[in-house]
Amino acid sequence: MIVLSGIGVVILGFALRLNPLVVVAAAAIVTGLCAGMDPVVVISALGKAFVDNRFMAVAWLVLPVIGLLERAGLRERAKTLISRMKGATAGRVLMGYFVIRQFTATLGLTALGGHVPMVRPLIAPMAEAAAERQTTLTPEKREMVRANAAAADNIALFFGEDVFIAIGSILLICGFLAQNGVNAAPLDIALWAIPTALLALVIHLARLWRFDRRLGAKK
Amino acid sequence: MIGLETIYVLAGGMFAAFAFSHAVDRANPARWRSTLFWGVFATLLILGSYLPHFVSGVMVLVLVGLAWIGLKPGPDATTDEQTRKKSAARLGNALFIAALAIPVVTLAGTLAFPHFKSLVDAKHVTLIALALGATVGLLLAMSLTRAPLSAAAAEGRRLVDSIGWATVLPQMLAALGGMFAAAGVGAIIAKLTSAAIPMSDAHVAQTITVVVYTCGMALFTMIMGNAFAAFPVMTAGIGLPLIVGKFGGDPVVMSALGMLSGFCGTLMTPMAANFNIVPAAVLELKDRNAVIKVQIPTALLLLFANTVLMSIFVYR
């Protein structure tokens, strides 16, 4: 039971709004110590795990490109493009992105999107430009539009990619079931992801539609 | 052959350039803090495979300490809005070509690299393709805007400063996951939750077990920040012994909908930093939980839907 104290550290740390990096590192150390590891072993395990997960840092390689293009006016260009489109609203921009993102994810094209390469330089500015025509965009509303842009990317990706048979989660399920003596074809598992994918589409598009109406109503 | 180590050197080199850019920035009073932070991170990326794990661990703690003291971004040296508007009008849609080159090249590389096994490490095609996509995008952007490499470093540093410590949070969370696994946290959680299911009436127990499994997947994913970590624990602890073993449920339906229930948890937790905390930083949101707040209603509705779908179809 005592090894669960790491979870307590996480909950307490987030509740006290401490720096998440500090909270997570503290939780890792507490968990290790409570499991009876030597402090040197705990720090070594932390270092090893951090180094083993360096692949996560590779995605940041896009930063200089996005930075350069922003300097050259990429966000402004994205805004101009949207403001020339008749009938573009923040909700419709995000609904359009959601549909494209989810559809491409079901085909396994998970790389076509993401927060740094797509949402920040293109989708969020487009949605903001459209919202500016619907209403006077207060800082709070701007924040809401941006948060919705990030959420659309996440939800479309999560519930789209599981329909594609070669994705990590499906392979993990098959591997795990096989270890436990159950033979399951990736296609069957992907098939059972379709109802939830459709529901995610319907539910989130409806919420974006409502968000759009609320945004336009308070003129 | 191009493998992961090459890519780590490339990424580490980029962060070293950010550190250097801070070091020469006399206008920022806290410049050494940032220099040290990005310098240590660059060193971990480049030399991670060669350093003793204890040394890496101490360096990780240095990162945490610096983040706690607080990183301050340097003053922005980027263009003003007037210049950007003029530049946007001049370059037009060509700007999009450079931006979209990243995903297109990544995709093409992912599909093509497996045919060049002697050139590219086949196990890591996507990451290598992503690095290639970023490089192609950078070359296109530089030739398009006629900007020097130093401008690319300065602009990249501007972005990484706005993201700050959140840049290394996903890796720290992965480290916590490793520690949880080593300490056996998952097994205890599975034992506690399965002990909570009443077994008196078979039909009621079947439904309750489904609810405990889907909600447990979501909750445990919120604790771990990752549905992949929660799935084996919850499925070995509750799904296989009870839903499949005791009640004869369909393992395919159970695991497909169980994993998707975990994804609902991912949408609701700051522990899924990659998807929830990092984008809040990337989009420069004041409320770092703003993305989570938007996602919660969709996540809860989908968790409910998954639970209903599973209780209808798993025992069919």
PDB file of N, CA and C in Angstrom, chain B residues 185-268:
ATOM      1  N   VAL B 185       2.945  -0.554  -8.579  1.00  0.00           N
ATOM      2  CA  VAL B 185       1.751   0.242  -8.270  1.00  0.00           C
ATOM      3  C   VAL B 185       0.512  -0.337  -8.965  1.00  0.00           C
ATOM      4  N   GLY B 186       0.664  -0.755 -10.213  1.00  0.00           N
ATOM      5  CA  GLY B 186      -0.470  -1.244 -10.996  1.00  0.00           C
ATOM      6  C   GLY B 186      -1.151  -2.445 -10.367  1.00  0.00           C
ATOM      7  N   ALA B 187      -0.347  -3.416  -9.928  1.00  0.00           N
ATOM      8  CA  ALA B 187      -0.917  -4.645  -9.363  1.00  0.00           C
ATOM      9  C   ALA B 187      -1.760  -4.338  -8.141  1.00  0.00           C
ATOM     10  N   ILE B 188      -1.299  -3.406  -7.316  1.00  0.00           N
ATOM     11  CA  ILE B 188      -2.050  -3.050  -6.103  1.00  0.00           C
ATOM     12  C   ILE B 188      -3.389  -2.424  -6.475  1.00  0.00           C
ATOM     13  N   ILE B 189      -3.358  -1.534  -7.494  1.00  0.00           N
ATOM     14  CA  ILE B 189      -4.601  -0.880  -7.917  1.00  0.00           C
ATOM     15  C   ILE B 189      -5.588  -1.917  -8.449  1.00  0.00           C
ATOM     16  N   ALA B 190      -5.103  -2.864  -9.243  1.00  0.00           N
ATOM     17  CA  ALA B 190      -5.984  -3.901  -9.787  1.00  0.00           C
ATOM     18  C   ALA B 190      -6.611  -4.708  -8.651  1.00  0.00           C
ATOM     19  N   LYS B 191      -5.806  -5.032  -7.616  1.00  0.00           N
ATOM     20  CA  LYS B 191      -6.315  -5.814  -6.488  1.00  0.00           C
ATOM     21  C   LYS B 191      -7.394  -5.046  -5.727  1.00  0.00           C
ATOM     22  N   LEU B 192      -7.113  -3.750  -5.478  1.00  0.00           N
ATOM     23  CA  LEU B 192      -8.071  -2.933  -4.732  1.00  0.00           C
ATOM     24  C   LEU B 192      -9.399  -2.816  -5.472  1.00  0.00           C
ATOM     25  N   THR B 193      -9.348  -2.559  -6.798  1.00  0.00           N
ATOM     26  CA  THR B 193     -10.596  -2.349  -7.532  1.00  0.00           C
ATOM     27  C   THR B 193     -11.385  -3.648  -7.645  1.00  0.00           C
ATOM     28  N   SER B 194     -10.713  -4.788  -7.902  1.00  0.00           N
ATOM     29  CA  SER B 194     -11.481  -6.031  -8.053  1.00  0.00           C
ATOM     30  C   SER B 194     -12.093  -6.449  -6.719  1.00  0.00           C
ATOM     31  N   ALA B 195     -11.470  -6.059  -5.608  1.00  0.00           N
ATOM     32  CA  ALA B 195     -12.033  -6.369  -4.292  1.00  0.00           C
ATOM     33  C   ALA B 195     -13.312  -5.582  -4.038  1.00  0.00           C
ATOM     34  N   ALA B 196     -13.494  -4.474  -4.796  1.00  0.00           N
ATOM     35  CA  ALA B 196     -14.645  -3.595  -4.542  1.00  0.00           C
ATOM     36  C   ALA B 196     -15.920  -4.050  -5.250  1.00  0.00           C
ATOM     37  N   ILE B 197     -15.844  -5.121  -6.084  1.00  0.00           N
ATOM     38  CA  ILE B 197     -17.028  -5.535  -6.842  1.00  0.00           C
ATOM     39  C   ILE B 197     -17.871  -6.536  -6.052  1.00  0.00           C
ATOM     40  N   PRO B 198     -19.165  -6.218  -5.817  1.00  0.00           N
ATOM     41  CA  PRO B 198     -20.032  -7.179  -5.122  1.00  0.00           C
ATOM     42  C   PRO B 198     -20.436  -8.319  -6.062  1.00  0.00           C
ATOM     43  N   MET B 199     -20.491  -9.546  -5.555  1.00  0.00           N
ATOM     44  CA  MET B 199     -20.666 -10.720  -6.418  1.00  0.00           C
ATOM     45  C   MET B 199     -21.978 -11.472  -6.132  1.00  0.00           C
ATOM     46  N   SER B 200     -22.918 -10.874  -5.387  1.00  0.00           N
ATOM     47  CA  SER B 200     -24.104 -11.625  -4.965  1.00  0.00           C
ATOM     48  C   SER B 200     -25.001 -12.032  -6.147  1.00  0.00           C
ATOM     49  N   ASP B 201     -25.420 -11.061  -6.984  1.00  0.00           N
ATOM     50  CA  ASP B 201     -26.306 -11.351  -8.108  1.00  0.00           C
ATOM     51  C   ASP B 201     -25.480 -11.372  -9.401  1.00  0.00           C
ATOM     52  N   ALA B 202     -25.570 -12.446 -10.197  1.00  0.00           N
ATOM     53  CA  ALA B 202     -24.700 -12.619 -11.358  1.00  0.00           C
ATOM     54  C   ALA B 202     -24.889 -11.492 -12.387  1.00  0.00           C
ATOM     55  N   HIS B 203     -26.160 -11.160 -12.715  1.00  0.00           N
ATOM     56  CA  HIS B 203     -26.400 -10.146 -13.748  1.00  0.00           C
ATOM     57  C   HIS B 203     -25.928  -8.772 -13.329  1.00  0.00           C
ATOM     58  N   VAL B 204     -26.224  -8.437 -12.058  1.00  0.00           N
ATOM     59  CA  VAL B 204     -25.769  -7.146 -11.531  1.00  0.00           C
ATOM     60  C   VAL B 204     -24.246  -7.111 -11.513  1.00  0.00           C
ATOM     61  N   ALA B 205     -23.646  -8.199 -11.049  1.00  0.00           N
ATOM     62  CA  ALA B 205     -22.190  -8.253 -10.948  1.00  0.00           C
ATOM     63  C   ALA B 205     -21.535  -8.084 -12.322  1.00  0.00           C
ATOM     64  N   GLN B 206     -22.170  -8.709 -13.368  1.00  0.00           N
ATOM     65  CA  GLN B 206     -21.623  -8.578 -14.725  1.00  0.00           C
ATOM     66  C   GLN B 206     -21.576  -7.123 -15.148  1.00  0.00           C
ATOM     67  N   THR B 207     -22.682  -6.401 -14.931  1.00  0.00           N
ATOM     68  CA  THR B 207     -22.745  -5.004 -15.342  1.00  0.00           C
ATOM     69  C   THR B 207     -21.792  -4.149 -14.531  1.00  0.00           C
ATOM     70  N   ILE B 208     -21.793  -4.393 -13.203  1.00  0.00           N
ATOM     71  CA  ILE B 208     -20.902  -3.591 -12.353  1.00  0.00           C
ATOM     72  C   ILE B 208     -19.443  -3.807 -12.749  1.00  0.00           C
ATOM     73  N   THR B 209     -19.090  -5.054 -13.083  1.00  0.00           N
ATOM     74  CA  THR B 209     -17.712  -5.329 -13.480  1.00  0.00           C
ATOM     75  C   THR B 209     -17.328  -4.520 -14.714  1.00  0.00           C
ATOM     76  N   VAL B 210     -18.255  -4.428 -15.681  1.00  0.00           N
ATOM     77  CA  VAL B 210     -17.974  -3.617 -16.877  1.00  0.00           C
ATOM     78  C   VAL B 210     -17.750  -2.164 -16.484  1.00  0.00           C
ATOM     79  N   VAL B 211     -18.629  -1.649 -15.609  1.00  0.00           N
ATOM     80  CA  VAL B 211     -18.495  -0.246 -15.184  1.00  0.00           C
ATOM     81  C   VAL B 211     -17.161  -0.024 -14.479  1.00  0.00           C
ATOM     82  N   VAL B 212     -16.817  -0.962 -13.568  1.00  0.00           N
ATOM     83  CA  VAL B 212     -15.552  -0.824 -12.840  1.00  0.00           C
ATOM     84  C   VAL B 212     -14.374  -0.882 -13.812  1.00  0.00           C
ATOM     85  N   TYR B 213     -14.464  -1.772 -14.824  1.00  0.00           N
ATOM     86  CA  TYR B 213     -13.364  -1.912 -15.784  1.00  0.00           C
ATOM     87  C   TYR B 213     -13.196  -0.649 -16.626  1.00  0.00           C
ATOM     88  N   THR B 214     -14.289  -0.129 -17.215  1.00  0.00           N
ATOM     89  CA  THR B 214     -14.146   1.056 -18.087  1.00  0.00           C
ATOM     90  C   THR B 214     -13.764   2.285 -17.252  1.00  0.00           C
ATOM     91  N   CYS B 215     -14.432   2.495 -16.137  1.00  0.00           N
ATOM     92  CA  CYS B 215     -14.103   3.664 -15.318  1.00  0.00           C
ATOM     93  C   CYS B 215     -12.719   3.505 -14.692  1.00  0.00           C
ATOM     94  N   GLY B 216     -12.370   2.264 -14.333  1.00  0.00           N
ATOM     95  CA  GLY B 216     -11.031   2.012 -13.810  1.00  0.00           C
ATOM     96  C   GLY B 216      -9.964   2.316 -14.848  1.00  0.00           C
ATOM     97  N   MET B 217     -10.229   1.921 -16.109  1.00  0.00           N
ATOM     98  CA  MET B 217      -9.294   2.254 -17.199  1.00  0.00           C
ATOM     99  C   MET B 217      -9.115   3.767 -17.284  1.00  0.00           C
ATOM    100  N   ALA B 218     -10.241   4.513 -17.244  1.00  0.00           N
ATOM    101  CA  ALA B 218     -10.163   5.971 -17.354  1.00  0.00           C
ATOM    102  C   ALA B 218      -9.414   6.561 -16.154  1.00  0.00           C
ATOM    103  N   LEU B 219      -9.759   6.103 -14.950  1.00  0.00           N
ATOM    104  CA  LEU B 219      -9.124   6.657 -13.744  1.00  0.00           C
ATOM    105  C   LEU B 219      -7.638   6.327 -13.675  1.00  0.00           C
ATOM    106  N   PHE B 220      -7.318   5.067 -13.943  1.00  0.00           N
ATOM    107  CA  PHE B 220      -5.906   4.674 -13.854  1.00  0.00           C
ATOM    108  C   PHE B 220      -5.087   5.357 -14.955  1.00  0.00           C
ATOM    109  N   THR B 221      -5.724   5.575 -16.128  1.00  0.00           N
ATOM    110  CA  THR B 221      -5.049   6.333 -17.189  1.00  0.00           C
ATOM    111  C   THR B 221      -4.812   7.766 -16.722  1.00  0.00           C
ATOM    112  N   MET B 222      -5.764   8.330 -15.977  1.00  0.00           N
ATOM    113  CA  MET B 222      -5.564   9.695 -15.473  1.00  0.00           C
ATOM    114  C   MET B 222      -4.394   9.744 -14.493  1.00  0.00           C
ATOM    115  N   ILE B 223      -4.223   8.675 -13.698  1.00  0.00           N
ATOM    116  CA  ILE B 223      -3.103   8.642 -12.753  1.00  0.00           C
ATOM    117  C   ILE B 223      -1.780   8.473 -13.488  1.00  0.00           C
ATOM    118  N   MET B 224      -1.762   7.547 -14.481  1.00  0.00           N
ATOM    119  CA  MET B 224      -0.512   7.253 -15.182  1.00  0.00           C
ATOM    120  C   MET B 224      -0.270   8.210 -16.344  1.00  0.00           C
ATOM    121  N   GLY B 225      -1.315   8.864 -16.817  1.00  0.00           N
ATOM    122  CA  GLY B 225      -1.179   9.764 -17.954  1.00  0.00           C
ATOM    123  C   GLY B 225      -1.121   9.039 -19.280  1.00  0.00           C
ATOM    124  N   ASN B 226      -1.376   7.721 -19.286  1.00  0.00           N
ATOM    125  CA  ASN B 226      -1.125   6.952 -20.499  1.00  0.00           C
ATOM    126  C   ASN B 226      -1.976   5.685 -20.484  1.00  0.00           C
ATOM    127  N   ALA B 227      -2.853   5.555 -21.472  1.00  0.00           N
ATOM    128  CA  ALA B 227      -3.738   4.392 -21.531  1.00  0.00           C
ATOM    129  C   ALA B 227      -2.956   3.102 -21.765  1.00  0.00           C
ATOM    130  N   PHE B 228      -1.813   3.214 -22.450  1.00  0.00           N
ATOM    131  CA  PHE B 228      -1.000   2.021 -22.723  1.00  0.00           C
ATOM    132  C   PHE B 228      -0.464   1.421 -21.430  1.00  0.00           C
ATOM    133  N   ALA B 229      -0.211   2.276 -20.423  1.00  0.00           N
ATOM    134  CA  ALA B 229       0.294   1.773 -19.146  1.00  0.00           C
ATOM    135  C   ALA B 229      -0.848   1.185 -18.321  1.00  0.00           C
ATOM    136  N   ALA B 230      -2.045   1.772 -18.449  1.00  0.00           N
ATOM    137  CA  ALA B 230      -3.181   1.302 -17.655  1.00  0.00           C
ATOM    138  C   ALA B 230      -3.744  -0.006 -18.198  1.00  0.00           C
ATOM    139  N   PHE B 231      -3.702  -0.184 -19.529  1.00  0.00           N
ATOM    140  CA  PHE B 231      -4.377  -1.332 -20.155  1.00  0.00           C
ATOM    141  C   PHE B 231      -3.921  -2.695 -19.626  1.00  0.00           C
ATOM    142  N   PRO B 232      -2.624  -2.991 -19.628  1.00  0.00           N
ATOM    143  CA  PRO B 232      -2.216  -4.320 -19.146  1.00  0.00           C
ATOM    144  C   PRO B 232      -2.608  -4.550 -17.692  1.00  0.00           C
ATOM    145  N   VAL B 233      -2.512  -3.503 -16.865  1.00  0.00           N
ATOM    146  CA  VAL B 233      -2.812  -3.647 -15.440  1.00  0.00           C
ATOM    147  C   VAL B 233      -4.289  -3.949 -15.224  1.00  0.00           C
ATOM    148  N   MET B 234      -5.163  -3.087 -15.797  1.00  0.00           N
ATOM    149  CA  MET B 234      -6.596  -3.260 -15.578  1.00  0.00           C
ATOM    150  C   MET B 234      -7.114  -4.534 -16.242  1.00  0.00           C
ATOM    151  N   THR B 235      -6.559  -4.880 -17.413  1.00  0.00           N
ATOM    152  CA  THR B 235      -7.058  -6.047 -18.133  1.00  0.00           C
ATOM    153  C   THR B 235      -6.604  -7.332 -17.445  1.00  0.00           C
ATOM    154  N   ALA B 236      -5.366  -7.336 -16.947  1.00  0.00           N
ATOM    155  CA  ALA B 236      -4.913  -8.520 -16.211  1.00  0.00           C
ATOM    156  C   ALA B 236      -5.581  -8.599 -14.844  1.00  0.00           C
ATOM    157  N   GLY B 237      -5.906  -7.424 -14.257  1.00  0.00           N
ATOM    158  CA  GLY B 237      -6.457  -7.412 -12.912  1.00  0.00           C
ATOM    159  C   GLY B 237      -7.957  -7.649 -12.869  1.00  0.00           C
ATOM    160  N   ILE B 238      -8.707  -7.127 -13.841  1.00  0.00           N
ATOM    161  CA  ILE B 238     -10.166  -7.214 -13.816  1.00  0.00           C
ATOM    162  C   ILE B 238     -10.733  -7.837 -15.091  1.00  0.00           C
ATOM    163  N   GLY B 239     -10.299  -7.305 -16.240  1.00  0.00           N
ATOM    164  CA  GLY B 239     -10.883  -7.709 -17.520  1.00  0.00           C
ATOM    165  C   GLY B 239     -10.806  -9.198 -17.785  1.00  0.00           C
ATOM    166  N   LEU B 240      -9.600  -9.751 -17.808  1.00  0.00           N
ATOM    167  CA  LEU B 240      -9.456 -11.175 -18.142  1.00  0.00           C
ATOM    168  C   LEU B 240     -10.001 -12.105 -17.059  1.00  0.00           C
ATOM    169  N   PRO B 241      -9.648 -11.895 -15.774  1.00  0.00           N
ATOM    170  CA  PRO B 241     -10.162 -12.851 -14.774  1.00  0.00           C
ATOM    171  C   PRO B 241     -11.672 -12.776 -14.587  1.00  0.00           C
ATOM    172  N   LEU B 242     -12.274 -11.583 -14.635  1.00  0.00           N
ATOM    173  CA  LEU B 242     -13.700 -11.474 -14.326  1.00  0.00           C
ATOM    174  C   LEU B 242     -14.566 -11.446 -15.592  1.00  0.00           C
ATOM    175  N   ILE B 243     -14.386 -10.422 -16.448  1.00  0.00           N
ATOM    176  CA  ILE B 243     -15.283 -10.278 -17.604  1.00  0.00           C
ATOM    177  C   ILE B 243     -15.188 -11.499 -18.524  1.00  0.00           C
ATOM    178  N   VAL B 244     -13.941 -11.928 -18.829  1.00  0.00           N
ATOM    179  CA  VAL B 244     -13.763 -13.064 -19.741  1.00  0.00           C
ATOM    180  C   VAL B 244     -13.832 -14.386 -18.970  1.00  0.00           C
ATOM    181  N   GLY B 245     -13.019 -14.496 -17.914  1.00  0.00           N
ATOM    182  CA  GLY B 245     -12.897 -15.774 -17.214  1.00  0.00           C
ATOM    183  C   GLY B 245     -14.165 -16.183 -16.482  1.00  0.00           C
ATOM    184  N   LYS B 246     -14.676 -15.310 -15.624  1.00  0.00           N
ATOM    185  CA  LYS B 246     -15.801 -15.668 -14.776  1.00  0.00           C
ATOM    186  C   LYS B 246     -17.132 -15.598 -15.525  1.00  0.00           C
ATOM    187  N   PHE B 247     -17.314 -14.527 -16.348  1.00  0.00           N
ATOM    188  CA  PHE B 247     -18.622 -14.313 -16.973  1.00  0.00           C
ATOM    189  C   PHE B 247     -18.669 -14.692 -18.450  1.00  0.00           C
ATOM    190  N   GLY B 248     -17.546 -15.130 -19.012  1.00  0.00           N
ATOM    191  CA  GLY B 248     -17.537 -15.568 -20.411  1.00  0.00           C
ATOM    192  C   GLY B 248     -17.736 -14.460 -21.432  1.00  0.00           C
ATOM    193  N   GLY B 249     -17.251 -13.262 -21.144  1.00  0.00           N
ATOM    194  CA  GLY B 249     -17.353 -12.156 -22.096  1.00  0.00           C
ATOM    195  C   GLY B 249     -16.387 -12.297 -23.253  1.00  0.00           C
ATOM    196  N   ASP B 250     -16.610 -11.490 -24.297  1.00  0.00           N
ATOM    197  CA  ASP B 250     -15.789 -11.530 -25.502  1.00  0.00           C
ATOM    198  C   ASP B 250     -14.531 -10.679 -25.292  1.00  0.00           C
ATOM    199  N   PRO B 251     -13.334 -11.300 -25.319  1.00  0.00           N
ATOM    200  CA  PRO B 251     -12.123 -10.520 -25.049  1.00  0.00           C
ATOM    201  C   PRO B 251     -11.854  -9.421 -26.075  1.00  0.00           C
ATOM    202  N   VAL B 252     -12.309  -9.630 -27.328  1.00  0.00           N
ATOM    203  CA  VAL B 252     -12.048  -8.623 -28.367  1.00  0.00           C
ATOM    204  C   VAL B 252     -12.833  -7.345 -28.076  1.00  0.00           C
ATOM    205  N   VAL B 253     -14.134  -7.495 -27.807  1.00  0.00           N
ATOM    206  CA  VAL B 253     -14.969  -6.328 -27.488  1.00  0.00           C
ATOM    207  C   VAL B 253     -14.432  -5.638 -26.238  1.00  0.00           C
ATOM    208  N   MET B 254     -14.089  -6.452 -25.238  1.00  0.00           N
ATOM    209  CA  MET B 254     -13.611  -5.894 -23.980  1.00  0.00           C
ATOM    210  C   MET B 254     -12.347  -5.057 -24.193  1.00  0.00           C
ATOM    211  N   SER B 255     -11.361  -5.617 -24.897  1.00  0.00           N
ATOM    212  CA  SER B 255     -10.102  -4.872 -24.990  1.00  0.00           C
ATOM    213  C   SER B 255     -10.234  -3.654 -25.895  1.00  0.00           C
ATOM    214  N   ALA B 256     -11.000  -3.769 -26.989  1.00  0.00           N
ATOM    215  CA  ALA B 256     -11.143  -2.608 -27.876  1.00  0.00           C
ATOM    216  C   ALA B 256     -11.798  -1.447 -27.123  1.00  0.00           C
ATOM    217  N   LEU B 257     -12.925  -1.722 -26.459  1.00  0.00           N
ATOM    218  CA  LEU B 257     -13.627  -0.648 -25.756  1.00  0.00           C
ATOM    219  C   LEU B 257     -12.908  -0.239 -24.472  1.00  0.00           C
ATOM    220  N   GLY B 258     -12.169  -1.174 -23.870  1.00  0.00           N
ATOM    221  CA  GLY B 258     -11.392  -0.836 -22.676  1.00  0.00           C
ATOM    222  C   GLY B 258     -10.313   0.178 -22.997  1.00  0.00           C
ATOM    223  N   MET B 259      -9.582  -0.047 -24.085  1.00  0.00           N
ATOM    224  CA  MET B 259      -8.534   0.895 -24.484  1.00  0.00           C
ATOM    225  C   MET B 259      -9.136   2.262 -24.779  1.00  0.00           C
ATOM    226  N   LEU B 260     -10.293   2.277 -25.467  1.00  0.00           N
ATOM    227  CA  LEU B 260     -10.929   3.555 -25.794  1.00  0.00           C
ATOM    228  C   LEU B 260     -11.411   4.281 -24.534  1.00  0.00           C
ATOM    229  N   SER B 261     -11.816   3.510 -23.505  1.00  0.00           N
ATOM    230  CA  SER B 261     -12.173   4.137 -22.229  1.00  0.00           C
ATOM    231  C   SER B 261     -10.946   4.795 -21.608  1.00  0.00           C
ATOM    232  N   GLY B 262      -9.805   4.145 -21.782  1.00  0.00           N
ATOM    233  CA  GLY B 262      -8.559   4.743 -21.306  1.00  0.00           C
ATOM    234  C   GLY B 262      -8.280   6.070 -21.996  1.00  0.00           C
ATOM    235  N   PHE B 263      -8.541   6.123 -23.322  1.00  0.00           N
ATOM    236  CA  PHE B 263      -8.322   7.371 -24.065  1.00  0.00           C
ATOM    237  C   PHE B 263      -9.177   8.509 -23.494  1.00  0.00           C
ATOM    238  N   CYS B 264     -10.391   8.159 -23.003  1.00  0.00           N
ATOM    239  CA  CYS B 264     -11.237   9.189 -22.382  1.00  0.00           C
ATOM    240  C   CYS B 264     -10.523   9.765 -21.155  1.00  0.00           C
ATOM    241  N   GLY B 265      -9.839   8.890 -20.397  1.00  0.00           N
ATOM    242  CA  GLY B 265      -9.065   9.366 -19.255  1.00  0.00           C
ATOM    243  C   GLY B 265      -7.927  10.274 -19.695  1.00  0.00           C
ATOM    244  N   THR B 266      -7.262   9.911 -20.799  1.00  0.00           N
ATOM    245  CA  THR B 266      -6.154  10.726 -21.300  1.00  0.00           C
ATOM    246  C   THR B 266      -6.591  12.172 -21.524  1.00  0.00           C
ATOM    247  N   LEU B 267      -7.831  12.357 -21.984  1.00  0.00           N
ATOM    248  CA  LEU B 267      -8.310  13.706 -22.288  1.00  0.00           C
ATOM    249  C   LEU B 267      -8.527  14.544 -21.034  1.00  0.00           C
ATOM    250  N   MET B 268      -8.582  13.888 -19.853  1.00  0.00           N
ATOM    251  CA  MET B 268      -8.997  14.602 -18.643  1.00  0.00           C
ATOM    252  C   MET B 268      -7.880  14.811 -17.630  1.00  0.00           C
TER     253      MET B 268
END
